[in-house]
PDB file of C-alpha atoms in Angstrom:
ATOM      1  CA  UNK A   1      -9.738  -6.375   0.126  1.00  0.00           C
ATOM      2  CA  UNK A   2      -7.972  -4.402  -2.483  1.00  0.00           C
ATOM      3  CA  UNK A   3      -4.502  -3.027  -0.898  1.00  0.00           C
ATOM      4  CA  UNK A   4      -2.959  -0.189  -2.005  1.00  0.00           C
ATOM      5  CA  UNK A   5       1.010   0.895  -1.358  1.00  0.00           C
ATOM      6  CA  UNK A   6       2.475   4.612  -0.403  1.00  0.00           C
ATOM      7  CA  UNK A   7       3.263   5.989  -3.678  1.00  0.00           C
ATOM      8  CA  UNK A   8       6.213   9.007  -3.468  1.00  0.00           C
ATOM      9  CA  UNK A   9       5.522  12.282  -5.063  1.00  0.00           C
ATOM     10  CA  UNK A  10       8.627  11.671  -7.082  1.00  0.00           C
ATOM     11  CA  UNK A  11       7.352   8.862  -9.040  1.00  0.00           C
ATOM     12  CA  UNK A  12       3.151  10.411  -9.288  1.00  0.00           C
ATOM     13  CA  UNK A  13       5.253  13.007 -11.478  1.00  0.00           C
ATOM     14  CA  UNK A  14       5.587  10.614 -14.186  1.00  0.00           C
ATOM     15  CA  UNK A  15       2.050   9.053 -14.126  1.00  0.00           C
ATOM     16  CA  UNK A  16      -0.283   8.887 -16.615  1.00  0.00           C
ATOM     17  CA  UNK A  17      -4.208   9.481 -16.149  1.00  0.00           C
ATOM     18  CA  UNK A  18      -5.043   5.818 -15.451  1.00  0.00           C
ATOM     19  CA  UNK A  19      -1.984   5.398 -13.149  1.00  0.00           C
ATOM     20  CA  UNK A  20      -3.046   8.411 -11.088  1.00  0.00           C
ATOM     21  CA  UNK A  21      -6.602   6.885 -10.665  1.00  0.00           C
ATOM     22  CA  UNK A  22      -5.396   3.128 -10.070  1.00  0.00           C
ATOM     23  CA  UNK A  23      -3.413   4.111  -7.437  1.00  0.00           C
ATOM     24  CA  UNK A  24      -5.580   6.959  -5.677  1.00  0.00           C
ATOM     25  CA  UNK A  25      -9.555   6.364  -6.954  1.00  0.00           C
ATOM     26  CA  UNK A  26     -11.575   4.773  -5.154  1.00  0.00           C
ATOM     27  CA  UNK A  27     -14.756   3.608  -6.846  1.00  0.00           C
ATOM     28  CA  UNK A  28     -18.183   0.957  -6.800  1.00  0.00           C
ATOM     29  CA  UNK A  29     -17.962   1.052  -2.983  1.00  0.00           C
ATOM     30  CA  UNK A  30     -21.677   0.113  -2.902  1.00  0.00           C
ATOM     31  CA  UNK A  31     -22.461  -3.022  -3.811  1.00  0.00           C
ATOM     32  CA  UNK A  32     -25.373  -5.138  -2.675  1.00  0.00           C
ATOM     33  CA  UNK A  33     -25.193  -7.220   0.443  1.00  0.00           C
ATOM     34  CA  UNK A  34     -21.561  -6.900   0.409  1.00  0.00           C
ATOM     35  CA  UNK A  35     -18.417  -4.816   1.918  1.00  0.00           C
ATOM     36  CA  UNK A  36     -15.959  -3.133  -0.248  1.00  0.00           C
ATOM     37  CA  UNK A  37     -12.853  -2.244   1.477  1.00  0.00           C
ATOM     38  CA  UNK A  38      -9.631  -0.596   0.644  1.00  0.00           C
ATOM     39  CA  UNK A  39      -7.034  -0.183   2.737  1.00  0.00           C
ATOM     40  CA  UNK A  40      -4.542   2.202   1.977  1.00  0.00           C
ATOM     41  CA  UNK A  41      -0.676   1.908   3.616  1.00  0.00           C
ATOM     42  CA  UNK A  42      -0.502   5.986   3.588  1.00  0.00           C
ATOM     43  CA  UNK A  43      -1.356   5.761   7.324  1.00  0.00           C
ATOM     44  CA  UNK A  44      -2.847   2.144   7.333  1.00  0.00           C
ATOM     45  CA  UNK A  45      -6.498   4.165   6.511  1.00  0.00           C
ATOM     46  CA  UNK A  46      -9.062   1.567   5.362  1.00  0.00           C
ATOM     47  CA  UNK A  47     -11.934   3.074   3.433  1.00  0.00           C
ATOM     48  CA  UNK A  48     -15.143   0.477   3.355  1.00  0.00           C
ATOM     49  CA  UNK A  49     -18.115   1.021   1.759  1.00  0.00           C
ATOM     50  CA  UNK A  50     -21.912  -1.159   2.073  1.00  0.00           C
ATOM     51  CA  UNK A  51     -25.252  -1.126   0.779  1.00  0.00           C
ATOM     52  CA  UNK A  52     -27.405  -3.549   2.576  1.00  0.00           C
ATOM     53  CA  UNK A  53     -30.088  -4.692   0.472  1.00  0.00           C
ATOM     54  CA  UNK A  54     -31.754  -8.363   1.398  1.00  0.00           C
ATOM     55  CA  UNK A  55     -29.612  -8.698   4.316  1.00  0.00           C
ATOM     56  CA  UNK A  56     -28.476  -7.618   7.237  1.00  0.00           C
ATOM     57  CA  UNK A  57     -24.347  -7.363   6.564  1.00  0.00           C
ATOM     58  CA  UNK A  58     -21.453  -7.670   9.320  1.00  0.00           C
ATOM     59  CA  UNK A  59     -18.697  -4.859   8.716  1.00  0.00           C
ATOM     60  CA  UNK A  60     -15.846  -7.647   8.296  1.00  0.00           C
ATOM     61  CA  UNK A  61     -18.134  -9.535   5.420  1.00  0.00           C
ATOM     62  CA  UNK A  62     -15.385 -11.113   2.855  1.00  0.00           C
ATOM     63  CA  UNK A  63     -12.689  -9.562   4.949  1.00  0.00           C
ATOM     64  CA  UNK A  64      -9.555 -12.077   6.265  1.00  0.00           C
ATOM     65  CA  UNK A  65      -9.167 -10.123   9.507  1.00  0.00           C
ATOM     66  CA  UNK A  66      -6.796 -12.080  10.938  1.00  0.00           C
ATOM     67  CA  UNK A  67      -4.298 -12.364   7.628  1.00  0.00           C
ATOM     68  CA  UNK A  68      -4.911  -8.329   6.675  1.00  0.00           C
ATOM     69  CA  UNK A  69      -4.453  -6.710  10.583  1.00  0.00           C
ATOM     70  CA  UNK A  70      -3.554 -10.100  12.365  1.00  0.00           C
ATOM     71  CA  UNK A  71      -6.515  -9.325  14.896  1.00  0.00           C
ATOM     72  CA  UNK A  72      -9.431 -11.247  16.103  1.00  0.00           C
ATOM     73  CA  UNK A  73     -11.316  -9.045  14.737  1.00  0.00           C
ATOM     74  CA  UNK A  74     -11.895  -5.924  12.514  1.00  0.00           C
ATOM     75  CA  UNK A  75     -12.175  -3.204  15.511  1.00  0.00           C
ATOM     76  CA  UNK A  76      -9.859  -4.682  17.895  1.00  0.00           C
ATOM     77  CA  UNK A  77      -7.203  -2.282  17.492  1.00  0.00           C
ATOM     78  CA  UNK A  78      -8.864  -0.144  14.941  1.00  0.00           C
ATOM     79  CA  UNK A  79     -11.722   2.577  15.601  1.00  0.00           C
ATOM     80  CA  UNK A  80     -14.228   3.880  12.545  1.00  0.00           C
ATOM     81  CA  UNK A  81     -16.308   6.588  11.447  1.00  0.00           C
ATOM     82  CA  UNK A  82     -19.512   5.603   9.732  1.00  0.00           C
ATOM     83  CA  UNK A  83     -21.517   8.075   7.548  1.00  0.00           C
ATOM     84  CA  UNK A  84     -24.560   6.909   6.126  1.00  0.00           C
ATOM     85  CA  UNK A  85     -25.073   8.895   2.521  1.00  0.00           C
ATOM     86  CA  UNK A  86     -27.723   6.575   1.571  1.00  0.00           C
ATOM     87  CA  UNK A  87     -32.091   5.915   2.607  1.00  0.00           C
ATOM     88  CA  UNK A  88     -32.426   5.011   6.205  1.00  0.00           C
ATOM     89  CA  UNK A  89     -30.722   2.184   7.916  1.00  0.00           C
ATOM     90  CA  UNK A  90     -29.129   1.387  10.953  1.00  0.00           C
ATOM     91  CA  UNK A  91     -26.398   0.511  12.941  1.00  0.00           C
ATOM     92  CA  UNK A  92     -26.057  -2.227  15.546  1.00  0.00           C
ATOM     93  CA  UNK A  93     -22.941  -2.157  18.044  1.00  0.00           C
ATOM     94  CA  UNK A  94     -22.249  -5.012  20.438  1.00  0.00           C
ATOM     95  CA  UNK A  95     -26.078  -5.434  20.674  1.00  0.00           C
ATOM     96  CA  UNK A  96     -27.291  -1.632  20.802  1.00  0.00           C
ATOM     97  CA  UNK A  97     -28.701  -0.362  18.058  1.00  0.00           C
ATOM     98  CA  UNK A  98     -28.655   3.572  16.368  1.00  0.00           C
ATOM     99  CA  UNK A  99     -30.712   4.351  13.720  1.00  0.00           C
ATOM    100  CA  UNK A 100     -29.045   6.396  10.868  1.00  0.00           C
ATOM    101  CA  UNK A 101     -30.896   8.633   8.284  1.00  0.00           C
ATOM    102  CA  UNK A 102     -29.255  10.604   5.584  1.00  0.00           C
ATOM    103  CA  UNK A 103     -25.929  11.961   6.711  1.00  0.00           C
ATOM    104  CA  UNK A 104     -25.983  10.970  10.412  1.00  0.00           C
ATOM    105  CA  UNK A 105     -22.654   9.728  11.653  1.00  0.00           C
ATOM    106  CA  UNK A 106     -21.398   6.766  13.728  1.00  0.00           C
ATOM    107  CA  UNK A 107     -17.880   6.959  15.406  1.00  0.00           C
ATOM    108  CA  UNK A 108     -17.393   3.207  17.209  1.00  0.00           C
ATOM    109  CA  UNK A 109     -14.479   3.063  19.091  1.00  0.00           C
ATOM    110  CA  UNK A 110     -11.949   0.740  19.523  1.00  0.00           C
ATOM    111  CA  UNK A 111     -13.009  -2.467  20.784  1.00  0.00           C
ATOM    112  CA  UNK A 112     -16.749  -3.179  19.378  1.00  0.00           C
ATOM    113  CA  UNK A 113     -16.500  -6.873  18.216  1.00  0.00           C
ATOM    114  CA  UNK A 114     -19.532  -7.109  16.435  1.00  0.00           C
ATOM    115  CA  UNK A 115     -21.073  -4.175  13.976  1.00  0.00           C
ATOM    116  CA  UNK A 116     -24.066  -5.155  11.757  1.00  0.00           C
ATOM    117  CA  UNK A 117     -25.312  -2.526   8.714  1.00  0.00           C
ATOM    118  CA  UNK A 118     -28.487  -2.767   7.696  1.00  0.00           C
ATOM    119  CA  UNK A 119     -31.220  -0.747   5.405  1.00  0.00           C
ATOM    120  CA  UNK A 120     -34.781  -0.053   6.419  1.00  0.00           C
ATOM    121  CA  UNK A 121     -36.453  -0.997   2.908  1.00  0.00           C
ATOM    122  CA  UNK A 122     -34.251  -2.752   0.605  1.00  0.00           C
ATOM    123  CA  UNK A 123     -36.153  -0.764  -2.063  1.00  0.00           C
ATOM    124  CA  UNK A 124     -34.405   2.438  -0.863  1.00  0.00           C
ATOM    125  CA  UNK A 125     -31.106   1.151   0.725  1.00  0.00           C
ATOM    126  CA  UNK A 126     -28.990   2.768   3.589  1.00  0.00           C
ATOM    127  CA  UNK A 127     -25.343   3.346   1.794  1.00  0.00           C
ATOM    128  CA  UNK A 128     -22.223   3.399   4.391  1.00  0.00           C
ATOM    129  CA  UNK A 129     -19.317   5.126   3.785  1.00  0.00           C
ATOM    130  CA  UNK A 130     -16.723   4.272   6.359  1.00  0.00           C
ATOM    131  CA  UNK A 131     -13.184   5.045   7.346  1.00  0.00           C
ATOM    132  CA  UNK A 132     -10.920   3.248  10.210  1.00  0.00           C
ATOM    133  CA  UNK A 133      -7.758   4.085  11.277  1.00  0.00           C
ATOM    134  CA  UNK A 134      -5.233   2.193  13.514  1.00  0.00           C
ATOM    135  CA  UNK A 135      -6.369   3.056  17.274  1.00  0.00           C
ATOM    136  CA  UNK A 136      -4.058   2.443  20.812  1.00  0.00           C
ATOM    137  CA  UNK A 137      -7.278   3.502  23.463  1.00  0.00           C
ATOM    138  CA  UNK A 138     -10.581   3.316  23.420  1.00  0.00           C
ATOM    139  CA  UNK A 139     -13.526   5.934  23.842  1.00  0.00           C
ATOM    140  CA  UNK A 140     -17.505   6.091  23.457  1.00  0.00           C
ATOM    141  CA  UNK A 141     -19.378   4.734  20.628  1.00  0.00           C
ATOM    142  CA  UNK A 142     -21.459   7.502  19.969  1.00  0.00           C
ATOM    143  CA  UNK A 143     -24.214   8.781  16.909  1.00  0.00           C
ATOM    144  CA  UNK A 144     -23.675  12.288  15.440  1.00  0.00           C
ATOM    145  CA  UNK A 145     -26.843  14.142  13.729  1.00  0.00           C
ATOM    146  CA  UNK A 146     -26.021  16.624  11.228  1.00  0.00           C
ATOM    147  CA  UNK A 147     -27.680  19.246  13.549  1.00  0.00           C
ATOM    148  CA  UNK A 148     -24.971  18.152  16.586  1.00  0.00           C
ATOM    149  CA  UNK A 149     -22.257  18.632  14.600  1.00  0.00           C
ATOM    150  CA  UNK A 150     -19.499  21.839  14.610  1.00  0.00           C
ATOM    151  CA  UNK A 151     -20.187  24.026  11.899  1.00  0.00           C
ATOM    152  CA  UNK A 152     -17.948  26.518  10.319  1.00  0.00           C
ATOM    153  CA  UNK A 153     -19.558  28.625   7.338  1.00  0.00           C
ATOM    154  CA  UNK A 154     -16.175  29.691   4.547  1.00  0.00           C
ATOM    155  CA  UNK A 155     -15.988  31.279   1.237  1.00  0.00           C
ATOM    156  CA  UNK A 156     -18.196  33.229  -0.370  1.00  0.00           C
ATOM    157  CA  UNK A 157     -20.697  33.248  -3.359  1.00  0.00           C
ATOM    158  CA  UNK A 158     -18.078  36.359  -5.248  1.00  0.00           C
ATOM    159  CA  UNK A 159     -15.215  33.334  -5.418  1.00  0.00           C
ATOM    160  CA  UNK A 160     -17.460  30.363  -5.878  1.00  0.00           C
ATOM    161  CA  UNK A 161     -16.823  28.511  -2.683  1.00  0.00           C
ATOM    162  CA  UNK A 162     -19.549  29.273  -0.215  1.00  0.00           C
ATOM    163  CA  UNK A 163     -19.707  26.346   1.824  1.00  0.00           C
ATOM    164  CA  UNK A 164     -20.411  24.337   5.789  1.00  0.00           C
ATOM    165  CA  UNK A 165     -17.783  22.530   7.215  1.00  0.00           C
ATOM    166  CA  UNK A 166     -19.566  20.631   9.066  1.00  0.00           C
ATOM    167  CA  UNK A 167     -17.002  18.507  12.128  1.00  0.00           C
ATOM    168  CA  UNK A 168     -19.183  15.428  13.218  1.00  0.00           C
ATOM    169  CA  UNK A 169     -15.269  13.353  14.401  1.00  0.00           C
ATOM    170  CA  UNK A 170     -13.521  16.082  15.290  1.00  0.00           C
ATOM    171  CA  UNK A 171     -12.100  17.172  19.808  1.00  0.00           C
ATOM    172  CA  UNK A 172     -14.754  19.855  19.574  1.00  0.00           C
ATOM    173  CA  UNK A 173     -17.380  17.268  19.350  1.00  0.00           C
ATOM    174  CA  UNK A 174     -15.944  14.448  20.827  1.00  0.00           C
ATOM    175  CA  UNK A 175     -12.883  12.198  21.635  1.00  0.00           C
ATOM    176  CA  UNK A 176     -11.148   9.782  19.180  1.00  0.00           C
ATOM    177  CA  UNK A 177      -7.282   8.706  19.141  1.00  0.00           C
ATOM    178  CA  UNK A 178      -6.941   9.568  15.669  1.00  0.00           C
ATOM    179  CA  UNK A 179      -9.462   9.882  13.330  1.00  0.00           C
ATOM    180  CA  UNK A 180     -11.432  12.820  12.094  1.00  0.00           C
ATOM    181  CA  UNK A 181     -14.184  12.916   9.753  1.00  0.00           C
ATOM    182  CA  UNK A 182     -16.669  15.898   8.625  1.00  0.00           C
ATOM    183  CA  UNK A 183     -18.671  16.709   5.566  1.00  0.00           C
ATOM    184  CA  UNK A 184     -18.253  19.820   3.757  1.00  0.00           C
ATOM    185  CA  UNK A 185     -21.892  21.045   1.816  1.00  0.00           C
ATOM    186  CA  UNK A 186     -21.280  23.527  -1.175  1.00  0.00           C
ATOM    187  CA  UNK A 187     -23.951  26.275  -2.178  1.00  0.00           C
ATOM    188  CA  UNK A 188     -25.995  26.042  -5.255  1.00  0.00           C
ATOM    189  CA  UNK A 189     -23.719  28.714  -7.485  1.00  0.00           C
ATOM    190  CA  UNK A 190     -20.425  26.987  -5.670  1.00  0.00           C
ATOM    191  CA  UNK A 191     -17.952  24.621  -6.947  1.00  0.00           C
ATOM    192  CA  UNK A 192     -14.434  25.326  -5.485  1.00  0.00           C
ATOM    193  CA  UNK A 193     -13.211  23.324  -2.364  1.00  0.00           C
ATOM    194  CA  UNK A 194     -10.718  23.608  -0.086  1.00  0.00           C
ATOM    195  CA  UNK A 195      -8.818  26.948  -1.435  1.00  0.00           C
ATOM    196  CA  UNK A 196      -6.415  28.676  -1.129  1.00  0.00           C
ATOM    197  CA  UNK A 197      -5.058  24.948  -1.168  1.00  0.00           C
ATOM    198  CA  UNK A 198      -2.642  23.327   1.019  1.00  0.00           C
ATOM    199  CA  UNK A 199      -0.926  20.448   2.601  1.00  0.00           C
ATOM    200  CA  UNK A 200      -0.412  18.636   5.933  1.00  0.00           C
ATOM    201  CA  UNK A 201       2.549  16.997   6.334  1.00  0.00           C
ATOM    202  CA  UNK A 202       1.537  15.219   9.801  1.00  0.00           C
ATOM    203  CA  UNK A 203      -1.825  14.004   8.143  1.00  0.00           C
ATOM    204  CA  UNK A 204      -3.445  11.970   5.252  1.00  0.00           C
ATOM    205  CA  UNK A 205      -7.046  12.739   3.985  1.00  0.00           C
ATOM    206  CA  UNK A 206      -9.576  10.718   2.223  1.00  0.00           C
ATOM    207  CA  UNK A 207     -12.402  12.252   0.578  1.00  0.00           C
ATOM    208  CA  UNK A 208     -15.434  11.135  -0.956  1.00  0.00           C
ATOM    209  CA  UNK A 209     -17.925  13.501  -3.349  1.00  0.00           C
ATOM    210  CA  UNK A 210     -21.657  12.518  -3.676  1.00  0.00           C
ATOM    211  CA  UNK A 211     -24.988  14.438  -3.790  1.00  0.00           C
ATOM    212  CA  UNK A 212     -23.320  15.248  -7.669  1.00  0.00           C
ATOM    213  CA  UNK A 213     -26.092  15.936  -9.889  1.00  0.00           C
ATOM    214  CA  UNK A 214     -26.643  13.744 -12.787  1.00  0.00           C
ATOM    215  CA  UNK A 215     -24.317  14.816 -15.743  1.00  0.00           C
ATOM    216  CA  UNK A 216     -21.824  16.686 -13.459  1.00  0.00           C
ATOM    217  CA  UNK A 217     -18.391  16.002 -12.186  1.00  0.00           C
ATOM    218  CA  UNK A 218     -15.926  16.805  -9.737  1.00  0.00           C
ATOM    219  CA  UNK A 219     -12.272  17.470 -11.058  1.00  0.00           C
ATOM    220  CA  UNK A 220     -10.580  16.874  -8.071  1.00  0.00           C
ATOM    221  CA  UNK A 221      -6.854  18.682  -7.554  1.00  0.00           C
ATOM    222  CA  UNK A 222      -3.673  16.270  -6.177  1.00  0.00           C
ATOM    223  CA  UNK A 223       0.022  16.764  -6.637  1.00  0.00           C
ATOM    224  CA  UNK A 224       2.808  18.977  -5.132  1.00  0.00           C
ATOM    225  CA  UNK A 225       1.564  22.920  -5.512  1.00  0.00           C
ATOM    226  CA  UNK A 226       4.416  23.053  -8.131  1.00  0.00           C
ATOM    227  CA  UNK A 227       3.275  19.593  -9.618  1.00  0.00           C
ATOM    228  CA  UNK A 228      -0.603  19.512  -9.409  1.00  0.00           C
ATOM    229  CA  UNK A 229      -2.478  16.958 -11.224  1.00  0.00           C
ATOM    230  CA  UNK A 230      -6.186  16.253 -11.309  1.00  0.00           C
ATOM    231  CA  UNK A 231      -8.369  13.102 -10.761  1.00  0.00           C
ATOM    232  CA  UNK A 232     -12.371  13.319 -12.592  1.00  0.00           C
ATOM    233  CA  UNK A 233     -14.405  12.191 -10.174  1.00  0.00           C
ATOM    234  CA  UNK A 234     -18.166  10.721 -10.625  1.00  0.00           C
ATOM    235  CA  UNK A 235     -21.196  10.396  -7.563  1.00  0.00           C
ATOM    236  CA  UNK A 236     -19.906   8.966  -4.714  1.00  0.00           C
ATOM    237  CA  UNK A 237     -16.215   7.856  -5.541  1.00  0.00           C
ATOM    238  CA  UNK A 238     -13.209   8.583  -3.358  1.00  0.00           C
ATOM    239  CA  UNK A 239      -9.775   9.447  -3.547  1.00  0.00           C
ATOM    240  CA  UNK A 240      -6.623   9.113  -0.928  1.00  0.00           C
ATOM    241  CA  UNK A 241      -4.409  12.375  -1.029  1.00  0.00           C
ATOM    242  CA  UNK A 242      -1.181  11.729   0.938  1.00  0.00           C
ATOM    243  CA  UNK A 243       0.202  13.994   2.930  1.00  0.00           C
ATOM    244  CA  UNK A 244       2.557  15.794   0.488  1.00  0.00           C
ATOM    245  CA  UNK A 245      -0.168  16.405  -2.185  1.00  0.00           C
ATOM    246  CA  UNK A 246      -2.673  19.411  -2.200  1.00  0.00           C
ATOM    247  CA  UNK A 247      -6.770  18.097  -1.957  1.00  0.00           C
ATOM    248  CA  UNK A 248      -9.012  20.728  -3.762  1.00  0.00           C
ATOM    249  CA  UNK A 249     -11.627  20.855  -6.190  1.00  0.00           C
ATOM    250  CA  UNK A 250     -13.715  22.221  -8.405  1.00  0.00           C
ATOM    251  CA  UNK A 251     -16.879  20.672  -9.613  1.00  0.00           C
ATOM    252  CA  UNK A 252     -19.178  21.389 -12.856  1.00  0.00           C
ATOM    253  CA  UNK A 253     -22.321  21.941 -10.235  1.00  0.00           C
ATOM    254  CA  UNK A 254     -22.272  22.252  -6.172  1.00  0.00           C
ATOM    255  CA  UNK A 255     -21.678  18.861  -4.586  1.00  0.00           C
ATOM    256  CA  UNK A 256     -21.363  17.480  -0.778  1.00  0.00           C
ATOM    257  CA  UNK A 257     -17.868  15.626   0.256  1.00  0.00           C
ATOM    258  CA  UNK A 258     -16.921  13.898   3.180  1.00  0.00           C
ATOM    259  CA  UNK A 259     -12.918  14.237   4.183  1.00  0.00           C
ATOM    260  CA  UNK A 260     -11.536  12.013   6.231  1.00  0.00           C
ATOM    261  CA  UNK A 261      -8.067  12.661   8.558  1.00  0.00           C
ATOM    262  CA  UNK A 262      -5.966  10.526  10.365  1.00  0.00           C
ATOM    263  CA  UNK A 263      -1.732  10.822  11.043  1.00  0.00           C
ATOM    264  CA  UNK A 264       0.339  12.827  14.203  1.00  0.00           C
ATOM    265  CA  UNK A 265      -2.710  15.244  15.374  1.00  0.00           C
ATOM    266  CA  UNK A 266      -6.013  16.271  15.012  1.00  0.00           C
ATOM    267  CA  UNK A 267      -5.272  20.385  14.621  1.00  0.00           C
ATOM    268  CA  UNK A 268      -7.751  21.330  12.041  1.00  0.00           C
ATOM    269  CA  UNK A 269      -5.785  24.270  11.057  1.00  0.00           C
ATOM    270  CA  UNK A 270      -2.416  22.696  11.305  1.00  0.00           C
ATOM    271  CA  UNK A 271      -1.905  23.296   7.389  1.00  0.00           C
ATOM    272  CA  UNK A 272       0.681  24.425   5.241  1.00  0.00           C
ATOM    273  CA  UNK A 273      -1.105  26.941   2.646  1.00  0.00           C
ATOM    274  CA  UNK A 274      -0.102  27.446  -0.783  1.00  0.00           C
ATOM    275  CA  UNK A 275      -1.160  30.965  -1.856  1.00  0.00           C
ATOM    276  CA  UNK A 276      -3.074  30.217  -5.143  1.00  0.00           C
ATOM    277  CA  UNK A 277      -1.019  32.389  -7.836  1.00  0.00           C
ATOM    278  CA  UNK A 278       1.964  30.286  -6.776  1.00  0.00           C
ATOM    279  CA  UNK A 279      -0.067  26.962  -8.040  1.00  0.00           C
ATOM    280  CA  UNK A 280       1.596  25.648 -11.011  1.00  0.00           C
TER     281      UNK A 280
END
């Protein structure tokens, strides 16, 4: 498991290009039969990712539980949102078992000792993009379809951003003790995210762009609003943004993204906005 340390927004001043992306980039999350993890110490966030091919693969596959969160096991203090961005697979929790086609969700609370991922054909794989945050209580397991989740329509198609929020983890849907997850679904004709940008100093985010078309990228905004720097992105990377740096971006054709929250609360709209001319 690849471990990466709070970096200050003193220091990410000085970095070059590759240092930005070594410390923030997340990338090859799916690779066959196996689990890719990263956990991040900006909120002790783990990002996983798993592609299932010939097998069926347990969530803590190649992970030292005990010597990384000194549990019994990976969900023992830790809950997770599960998005599946890949062919059909499923899901099995403690014995029950939830079928997950493109861009269904899976929150699993605290508690579930044994989580299996697996694809229907292994000639079109399920992919799993996951995120876990520390947890102190536990809820309901519980499977999201795109079509149950809170939906807020932004932007417009005059300043490039028309756009679904889409909430699958989020109190309107259902309880967690920390995390929050959703997937945001740009136009065709739209490229900008997440403007007029801003900040939230009582929250991290992860996100993670796929559905980019072939050729196309995503140049992803970080950095204090008087300090921004930018991260390329490429299908289905990710990318930790602490909670001093602005997360925004623009891509060179419409995209999908999946953010991922976790810190003090879980008010959506508990931001601190940076009007855009005062970007720098």
């Amino acid at each position: 498991m690849d471990i990466r340390y709070s970096a200050n927004q003193r220091d990410v001043k000085r970095y070059t290009t590759q240092e930005l992306r070594d410390e923030f980039l997340i990338q090859n999350l799916y690779r066959p039969d196996q689990v890719v993890a990263i956990y991040s110490h900006v909120d002790r966030m783990v990002t996983l990712g798993c592609m299932p091919v010939n097998e069926t693969v347990s969530i803590d596959k190649g992970i030292d539980v005990w010597g990384s969160f000194g549990t019994g096991y990976f969900l023992e203090r830790r809950e997770i949102g599960i998005f599946n961005i890949g062919a059909p697979g499923s899901i099995q929790v403690d014995g029950k078992t939830y079928p997950m086609g493109n861009k269904d969700c899976l929150y699993i609370t605290r508690g579930a000792k044994e989580v299996l991922l697996a694809s229907d054909s292994p000639d079109a794989p399920a992919k799993f993009y996951m995120v876990s945050a520390p947890a102190h209580c536990s809820y309901e397991t519980r499977l999201i379809k795109l079509a149950d989740a809170a939906k807020r329509p932004l932007g417009s198609m005059e300043t490039s951003n028309k756009r679904v929020i889409n909430q699958f983890i989020h109190p309107d849907v259902l309880p967690t003790c920390q995390l929050s997850m959703g997937m945001t679904v740009l136009e065709p004709g739209s490229v900008w995210n997440t403007m007029p940008a801003h900040t939230h100093e009582r929250r991290m985010e992860i996100y993670t762009y796929f559905d980019i078309p072939e050729g196309n990228v995503v140049f992803h905004m970080m950095g204090e609003g008087q300090e921004t720097r930018h991260i390329v992105m490429h299908n289905e990377e990710a990318v930790i943004s602490p909670s001093w740096s602005i997360h925004a971006g623009a891509g060179t054709s419409n995209y999908t993204f999946i953010w991922a929250m976790g810190g003090e609360n879980q008010a959506f709209d508990d931001m601190d906005n940076i009007d855009i001319p005062d970007l720098r």
